[in-house]
Amino acid sequence: MWSERWRATALSAPPTRPPADLALLTGMTAYREIAARAEEARMEGRPVPALEREQRRLEREIRSRTLHMRGETPEGGDRFDVGRLLARLAEGDDGQLVELAVLDGRVQVLLCGQGRVRRFEAGLLAAAETEAEHVQAGLRRLAHPGAQARLPVVEAAGRRLEELLLGPAAAHLGSGPVVIVPPGRLHRVPWAVLPSLRERVLSVSPSASSWLRARETAPPPGGRQVLVRGPGLATGGAEVPVLAGRYDGATVLEHDDATVPRVLRELDGAGLAHIAAHGAFRADGPLFSSLRMADGPLIVHDFERLDRSPYRIILSCCDTARFATVGADELLGLVTALLPLGTAGVVACSAPVNDAAVVPLTLALHKSLDTGLSLAEALRDARAALPPDALHRATGWAFTAFGAA
């Protein structure tokens, strides 16, 4: 499939982990300390130019060392095979994968499922991007109480966005699960806002190859649960103590225990990780996108040091599902970095959300996971379990299940 070869140059490659390098580890520790000091100074209103200069210098060193290191690839990469994709889709409940491509400025919908690939033509990409920004702006407003009147506006924008992105293909999705593979310029679309996708099992993947890899990733033995809450959350990560009572024997890291080295040690090879921590997206350096821990930022480069990333990860705060577009049509960010490292599924957020409304959503999500559902199935049921007001509906729409677990 030409569209699959065009996108995801790096995502189609086998996972690569840098070998142990003392200079790199020392540099990342120094970077974390400087970034933490800069954040503390900003919060206190103190000037930070010197700290920012040092942070940028350390970023350049880390980027340079990682670009020139020879990684260890335990397995060879596979060429994309449409037949293998269709066979995997047939194993589910009549599921379909929708890969969106762009030709001459217009969205082309490749509907993969039921043993075939069908193409439909939808709307103009530029119009879809504009409508997606309107939806994002609406969700930001709905994250605050008192914006109930904006809900019909967001719903109307969702209907227009569906016509632009799916067009006539929306009538052929069937009733089974749907996997969306968007082009880079549409990575910020909150797909659950689209009417035909709101109440179904829905997941998103940066490429069909990435979805296949996630679909074929086996869970680790033991299925350990790790619960992390970082500093400065409006709710204090209120769902974490409740989840600690749900999962007997789960590792709970909070307060001074939620340091980057300790968190990485516990995450390695875990079956399920729930991380309640402030997310920061870096458009100028997506691999420096981070989650705030007690001792500073946990960045994408840190996850690359794991022998195996957690099988399932739930990220319960803002900006954890944002990406930067690089290359032909490739996405870089926290989620796309996790999927090749052994993570089969991630739930993350692509829009600002109300922290208090996130708590019941994530608790309902875990309750559904306890019954054996996938992340996409559990997220659908969690949305349905929330109160029907605008605040909670917007919160549910802002979260997306990525991958296939």
Coordinates of C-alpha atoms in Angstrom, one line a residue:
M1 CA 0.0 0.0 0.0
W2 CA 1.7 3.2 -1.2
S3 CA 0.2 5.3 1.6
E4 CA 1.7 3.0 4.2
R5 CA 5.1 3.1 2.7
W6 CA 4.9 6.9 2.4
R7 CA 4.2 7.4 6.1
A8 CA 5.9 6.1 9.2
T9 CA 9.5 5.6 7.9
A10 CA 10.8 5.2 11.4
L11 CA 7.6 3.5 12.8
S12 CA 8.0 0.6 10.3
A13 CA 11.5 -0.1 11.6
P14 CA 12.2 -2.6 14.4
P15 CA 12.6 -1.1 17.9
T16 CA 16.1 0.2 18.6
R17 CA 17.5 0.7 22.1
P18 CA 20.7 2.5 22.8
P19 CA 23.3 0.6 24.7
A20 CA 24.3 1.7 28.2
D21 CA 26.4 4.8 27.9
L22 CA 27.7 6.5 31.0
A23 CA 28.1 9.9 29.4
L24 CA 24.5 9.8 28.1
L25 CA 23.1 8.8 31.4
T26 CA 25.1 11.5 33.2
G27 CA 23.9 14.1 30.7
M28 CA 20.2 13.1 31.1
T29 CA 20.5 13.3 34.9
A30 CA 22.0 16.8 34.6
Y31 CA 19.3 17.8 32.1
R32 CA 16.6 16.6 34.5
E33 CA 18.1 18.6 37.4
I34 CA 18.4 21.8 35.3
A35 CA 14.8 21.4 33.9
A36 CA 13.5 20.9 37.4
R37 CA 15.3 24.0 38.7
A38 CA 14.0 26.0 35.7
E39 CA 10.4 24.9 36.4
E40 CA 10.7 25.8 40.0
A41 CA 12.1 29.3 39.2
R42 CA 9.3 29.9 36.7
M43 CA 6.7 29.0 39.3
E44 CA 8.3 31.5 41.8
G45 CA 8.5 34.2 39.2
R46 CA 12.3 34.3 39.0
P47 CA 14.3 34.8 35.8
V48 CA 15.5 31.6 34.1
P49 CA 17.6 32.7 31.0
A50 CA 20.8 31.0 32.3
L51 CA 19.0 27.8 33.2
E52 CA 17.3 27.7 29.8
R53 CA 20.6 28.2 28.0
E54 CA 22.1 25.3 30.0
Q55 CA 19.0 23.2 29.3
R56 CA 19.2 23.8 25.6
R57 CA 23.0 22.9 25.7
L58 CA 22.3 19.6 27.4
E59 CA 19.5 18.8 25.0
R60 CA 21.9 19.3 22.1
E61 CA 24.4 16.9 23.7
I62 CA 21.7 14.3 24.4
R63 CA 20.4 14.6 20.8
S64 CA 23.8 14.3 19.3
R65 CA 24.8 11.3 21.4
T66 CA 21.6 9.4 20.6
L67 CA 21.8 10.1 16.9
H68 CA 25.3 8.7 16.7
M69 CA 24.9 5.6 18.8
R70 CA 24.6 2.2 17.4
G71 CA 21.5 0.6 18.8
E72 CA 20.8 -3.1 19.4
T73 CA 17.9 -4.4 17.3
P74 CA 16.8 -7.8 18.6
E75 CA 14.7 -8.6 15.5
G76 CA 14.4 -7.7 11.9
G77 CA 11.8 -5.4 10.5
D78 CA 9.0 -6.8 8.3
R79 CA 7.7 -5.3 5.1
F80 CA 4.1 -4.2 5.2
D81 CA 1.8 -6.8 3.8
V82 CA -1.9 -5.9 3.1
G83 CA -2.9 -9.6 3.2
R84 CA -1.5 -9.9 6.7
L85 CA -3.4 -6.8 7.8
L86 CA -6.7 -8.1 6.3
A87 CA -6.2 -11.4 8.0
R88 CA -5.6 -9.8 11.4
L89 CA -8.7 -7.6 11.0
A90 CA -10.8 -10.7 10.2
E91 CA -9.8 -12.2 13.6
G92 CA -11.8 -9.5 15.4
D93 CA -15.5 -8.7 15.5
D94 CA -15.8 -7.6 11.9
G95 CA -13.3 -4.7 12.6
Q96 CA -12.1 -2.3 10.0
L97 CA -9.0 -0.1 9.6
V98 CA -9.4 3.3 8.1
E99 CA -6.2 4.7 6.7
L100 CA -6.5 8.3 5.6
A101 CA -4.2 9.6 2.8
V102 CA -4.1 13.0 1.0
L103 CA -4.0 13.3 -2.8
D104 CA -4.0 16.8 -4.4
G105 CA -5.2 18.3 -1.2
R106 CA -8.2 16.0 -0.8
V107 CA -8.6 13.3 1.9
Q108 CA -8.7 9.7 0.5
V109 CA -10.2 7.1 2.7
L110 CA -8.8 3.6 2.4
L111 CA -11.3 1.3 4.2
C112 CA -9.5 -2.0 5.0
G113 CA -11.7 -5.0 6.2
Q114 CA -13.9 -7.8 5.2
G115 CA -11.1 -9.2 3.0
R116 CA -10.6 -6.1 0.8
V117 CA -9.5 -2.5 0.6
R118 CA -11.9 0.1 -0.7
R119 CA -11.2 3.7 -1.5
F120 CA -13.5 6.7 -1.0
E121 CA -12.9 10.3 -1.5
A122 CA -13.8 12.8 1.3
G123 CA -13.3 16.5 1.7
L124 CA -10.4 19.0 1.5
L125 CA -7.6 18.6 3.9
A126 CA -7.3 22.3 4.6
A127 CA -11.0 22.5 5.5
A128 CA -10.6 19.5 7.8
E129 CA -7.7 21.0 9.6
T130 CA -9.6 24.2 10.2
E131 CA -12.6 22.3 11.5
A132 CA -10.4 20.2 13.8
E133 CA -9.0 23.4 15.3
H134 CA -12.6 24.6 16.0
V135 CA -13.3 21.3 17.8
Q136 CA -10.1 21.6 19.8
A137 CA -11.0 25.2 20.8
G138 CA -14.5 24.0 21.8
L139 CA -13.1 21.2 24.0
R140 CA -10.8 23.6 25.7
R141 CA -13.8 25.8 26.6
L142 CA -15.8 22.8 27.7
A143 CA -13.0 21.8 30.1
H144 CA -14.3 24.6 32.4
P145 CA -17.6 24.5 34.2
G146 CA -20.3 26.8 32.9
A147 CA -19.6 26.2 29.2
Q148 CA -22.6 24.0 28.6
A149 CA -23.9 26.3 25.8
R150 CA -20.8 25.4 23.7
L151 CA -21.7 21.7 23.5
P152 CA -24.0 22.0 20.5
V153 CA -21.4 24.0 18.7
V154 CA -18.8 21.2 19.3
E155 CA -21.2 18.5 18.2
A156 CA -22.0 20.4 15.0
A157 CA -18.3 20.8 14.3
G158 CA -17.9 17.1 14.8
R159 CA -20.6 16.4 12.2
R160 CA -18.8 18.7 9.7
L161 CA -15.5 17.1 10.5
E162 CA -16.9 13.6 9.8
E163 CA -18.1 14.7 6.4
L164 CA -14.7 16.1 5.5
L165 CA -12.6 13.2 6.9
L166 CA -14.8 10.1 6.1
G167 CA -17.3 11.3 3.6
P168 CA -19.2 8.4 2.1
A169 CA -17.0 5.9 3.9
A170 CA -18.9 6.6 7.1
A171 CA -21.8 4.6 5.8
H172 CA -19.7 1.5 5.3
L173 CA -18.0 1.2 8.7
G174 CA -20.3 -1.6 9.8
S175 CA -20.9 -2.2 13.5
G176 CA -17.5 -3.6 14.6
P177 CA -14.4 -1.9 16.0
V178 CA -12.6 0.8 13.9
V179 CA -8.9 1.6 13.8
I180 CA -8.1 5.1 12.5
V181 CA -4.7 5.7 10.8
P182 CA -4.6 9.5 10.2
P183 CA -2.0 11.5 8.2
G184 CA 0.4 13.6 10.2
R185 CA -1.5 16.9 9.7
L186 CA -4.7 15.4 11.3
H187 CA -3.0 14.0 14.4
R188 CA -4.9 16.4 16.8
V189 CA -8.4 15.3 15.7
P190 CA -10.4 14.0 18.8
W191 CA -11.9 11.2 16.8
A192 CA -14.6 10.3 19.3
V193 CA -16.3 13.6 18.5
L194 CA -17.3 12.3 15.0
P195 CA -20.9 11.0 15.3
S196 CA -20.3 7.6 13.6
L197 CA -17.4 6.9 16.0
R198 CA -18.7 8.2 19.3
E199 CA -20.3 5.0 20.6
R200 CA -18.1 2.3 19.0
V201 CA -14.9 0.6 19.9
L202 CA -12.3 3.1 18.5
S203 CA -8.6 3.1 18.5
V204 CA -6.0 5.2 16.6
S205 CA -2.6 4.2 15.3
P206 CA 0.2 6.2 13.6
S207 CA 0.4 3.5 10.9
A208 CA -1.1 0.2 9.9
S209 CA 2.3 -1.4 10.5
S210 CA 2.4 0.0 14.0
W211 CA -1.1 -1.4 14.7
L212 CA -0.1 -4.8 13.4
R213 CA 3.0 -4.8 15.6
A214 CA 0.8 -3.8 18.6
R215 CA -1.8 -6.5 17.8
E216 CA 0.9 -9.2 17.7
T217 CA 2.6 -8.0 21.0
A218 CA 2.1 -10.6 23.7
P219 CA 1.5 -9.4 27.3
P220 CA 4.4 -10.0 29.8
P221 CA 4.1 -12.8 32.3
G222 CA 2.9 -11.8 35.8
G223 CA 1.0 -8.7 34.7
R224 CA 2.4 -6.3 37.3
Q225 CA 0.5 -3.0 37.9
V226 CA 2.4 0.2 38.5
L227 CA 0.6 3.4 39.7
V228 CA 2.4 6.7 39.6
R229 CA 1.4 10.2 40.5
G230 CA 3.6 13.2 40.0
P231 CA 3.6 16.6 41.7
G232 CA 1.4 19.6 41.1
L233 CA -1.8 18.0 40.0
A234 CA -5.0 19.9 40.7
T235 CA -6.7 16.7 42.1
G236 CA -3.4 15.4 43.6
G237 CA -3.9 12.3 41.3
A238 CA -7.0 11.4 43.3
E239 CA -7.7 8.2 41.3
V240 CA -4.4 6.6 42.3
P241 CA -5.3 5.8 45.9
V242 CA -8.6 4.3 44.7
L243 CA -6.8 2.2 42.1
A244 CA -4.3 1.1 44.7
G245 CA -7.2 -0.5 46.6
R246 CA -8.5 -2.1 43.4
Y247 CA -5.2 -3.7 42.4
D248 CA -4.0 -5.8 45.3
G249 CA -0.2 -5.8 45.3
A250 CA 0.3 -2.9 42.8
T251 CA 3.4 -0.8 43.1
V252 CA 2.5 2.8 44.0
L253 CA 5.0 5.5 43.4
E254 CA 4.1 9.0 44.7
H255 CA 5.6 12.0 46.5
D256 CA 9.4 11.5 46.9
D257 CA 9.2 8.0 45.6
A258 CA 8.0 9.1 42.2
T259 CA 11.6 9.8 40.9
V260 CA 12.6 9.1 37.3
P261 CA 15.1 6.3 38.1
R262 CA 12.6 4.5 40.4
V263 CA 9.7 4.9 38.0
L264 CA 11.7 3.5 35.1
R265 CA 12.8 0.6 37.2
E266 CA 9.2 -0.3 38.1
L267 CA 7.8 0.4 34.7
D268 CA 10.2 -2.0 33.0
G269 CA 8.2 -5.1 31.9
A270 CA 5.0 -4.1 33.8
G271 CA 1.6 -5.3 32.5
L272 CA -0.3 -2.1 33.3
A273 CA 1.0 1.4 34.2
H274 CA -1.2 4.3 35.2
I275 CA 0.6 7.6 35.3
A276 CA -1.1 10.7 36.7
A277 CA 1.4 13.4 35.9
H278 CA 1.6 16.7 34.1
G279 CA 2.5 16.3 30.5
A280 CA 4.5 18.8 28.5
F281 CA 4.7 18.5 24.7
R282 CA 7.7 19.9 22.9
A283 CA 7.0 20.8 19.3
D284 CA 10.6 21.9 18.8
G285 CA 11.9 18.6 20.1
P286 CA 9.2 15.9 20.4
L287 CA 11.6 13.4 22.0
F288 CA 12.0 15.8 24.9
S289 CA 8.2 15.7 25.6
S290 CA 7.9 14.8 29.2
L291 CA 5.9 13.7 32.2
R292 CA 6.7 15.6 35.4
M293 CA 8.1 13.5 38.2
A294 CA 9.3 14.5 41.7
D295 CA 12.9 15.0 40.5
G296 CA 12.2 16.5 37.1
P297 CA 10.9 15.5 33.7
L298 CA 10.6 11.9 32.5
I299 CA 11.3 12.2 28.7
V300 CA 10.9 10.0 25.7
H301 CA 14.6 9.2 25.7
D302 CA 14.2 7.7 29.2
F303 CA 11.6 5.2 27.9
E304 CA 14.0 4.1 25.3
R305 CA 16.3 2.8 28.0
L306 CA 13.7 0.2 29.2
D307 CA 14.2 -3.4 28.2
R308 CA 10.4 -3.5 27.7
S309 CA 7.9 -0.7 28.0
P310 CA 4.7 -1.5 29.9
Y311 CA 2.2 -3.6 27.9
R312 CA -0.6 -1.1 28.6
I313 CA -0.2 2.5 29.7
I314 CA -2.8 5.0 30.8
L315 CA -1.7 8.6 30.9
S316 CA -4.4 10.6 32.7
C317 CA -3.3 14.3 32.1
C318 CA -3.2 16.8 29.3
D319 CA -0.9 16.9 26.3
T320 CA 0.2 13.3 26.4
A321 CA -1.2 12.5 23.0
R322 CA 0.2 15.4 21.0
F323 CA 2.7 14.8 18.2
A324 CA 5.0 16.7 15.8
T325 CA 5.0 15.9 12.1
V326 CA 8.4 15.1 10.7
G327 CA 9.6 13.6 7.4
A328 CA 7.0 12.7 4.8
D329 CA 4.1 11.8 7.1
E330 CA 5.7 10.6 10.3
L331 CA 4.6 11.4 13.8
L332 CA 6.9 11.8 16.8
G333 CA 5.8 12.1 20.4
L334 CA 5.4 10.1 23.6
V335 CA 2.8 7.7 22.3
T336 CA 4.6 6.9 19.0
A337 CA 7.8 6.3 20.9
L338 CA 6.1 3.8 23.3
L339 CA 4.4 1.6 20.7
P340 CA 7.6 0.1 19.2
L341 CA 9.2 -0.5 22.6
G342 CA 6.8 -3.3 23.7
T343 CA 3.7 -1.2 24.6
A344 CA 0.6 -2.6 22.8
G345 CA -1.9 0.0 23.9
V346 CA -1.9 3.6 25.4
V347 CA -4.8 5.8 26.5
A348 CA -3.8 9.4 26.3
C349 CA -5.3 12.9 25.9
S350 CA -5.0 15.3 23.0
A351 CA -6.7 18.3 24.5
P352 CA -6.7 20.3 27.8
V353 CA -9.1 18.6 30.2
N354 CA -10.7 19.2 33.6
D355 CA -8.6 17.3 36.1
A356 CA -11.5 16.6 38.4
A357 CA -13.6 15.1 35.5
V358 CA -10.7 12.9 34.6
V359 CA -10.9 11.0 37.9
P360 CA -14.3 9.3 37.3
L361 CA -13.4 8.6 33.6
T362 CA -10.2 6.8 34.6
L363 CA -11.8 4.9 37.4
A364 CA -14.6 3.7 35.0
L365 CA -11.9 2.7 32.5
H366 CA -10.1 0.5 35.0
K367 CA -13.3 -1.0 36.1
S368 CA -14.0 -2.1 32.5
L369 CA -10.4 -3.4 32.1
D370 CA -11.0 -5.7 35.1
T371 CA -13.7 -7.5 33.1
G372 CA -11.1 -8.4 30.4
L373 CA -11.9 -5.7 27.9
S374 CA -9.3 -4.0 25.7
L375 CA -8.3 -0.4 26.2
A376 CA -10.5 0.7 23.3
E377 CA -13.5 -1.3 24.6
A378 CA -12.9 0.0 28.2
L379 CA -12.7 3.6 27.0
R380 CA -15.9 3.3 25.1
D381 CA -17.7 2.0 28.2
A382 CA -16.1 4.6 30.5
R383 CA -17.4 7.4 28.3
A384 CA -20.9 5.9 28.5
A385 CA -20.6 5.6 32.3
L386 CA -20.0 9.4 32.8
P387 CA -22.7 11.9 33.6
P388 CA -24.2 13.3 30.4
D389 CA -23.3 16.9 31.1
A390 CA -21.0 18.9 28.7
L391 CA -17.9 18.8 31.0
H392 CA -17.8 15.0 31.3
R393 CA -18.7 14.4 27.6
A394 CA -15.9 16.7 26.5
T395 CA -13.5 14.9 28.9
G396 CA -14.4 11.5 27.4
W397 CA -14.0 12.8 23.8
A398 CA -10.5 14.2 24.6
F399 CA -9.1 10.8 25.4
T400 CA -8.0 8.3 22.8
A401 CA -7.0 4.7 22.8
F402 CA -3.8 4.1 20.7
G403 CA -2.5 0.7 19.5
A404 CA -4.3 -2.6 19.8
A405 CA -4.3 -3.9 23.4

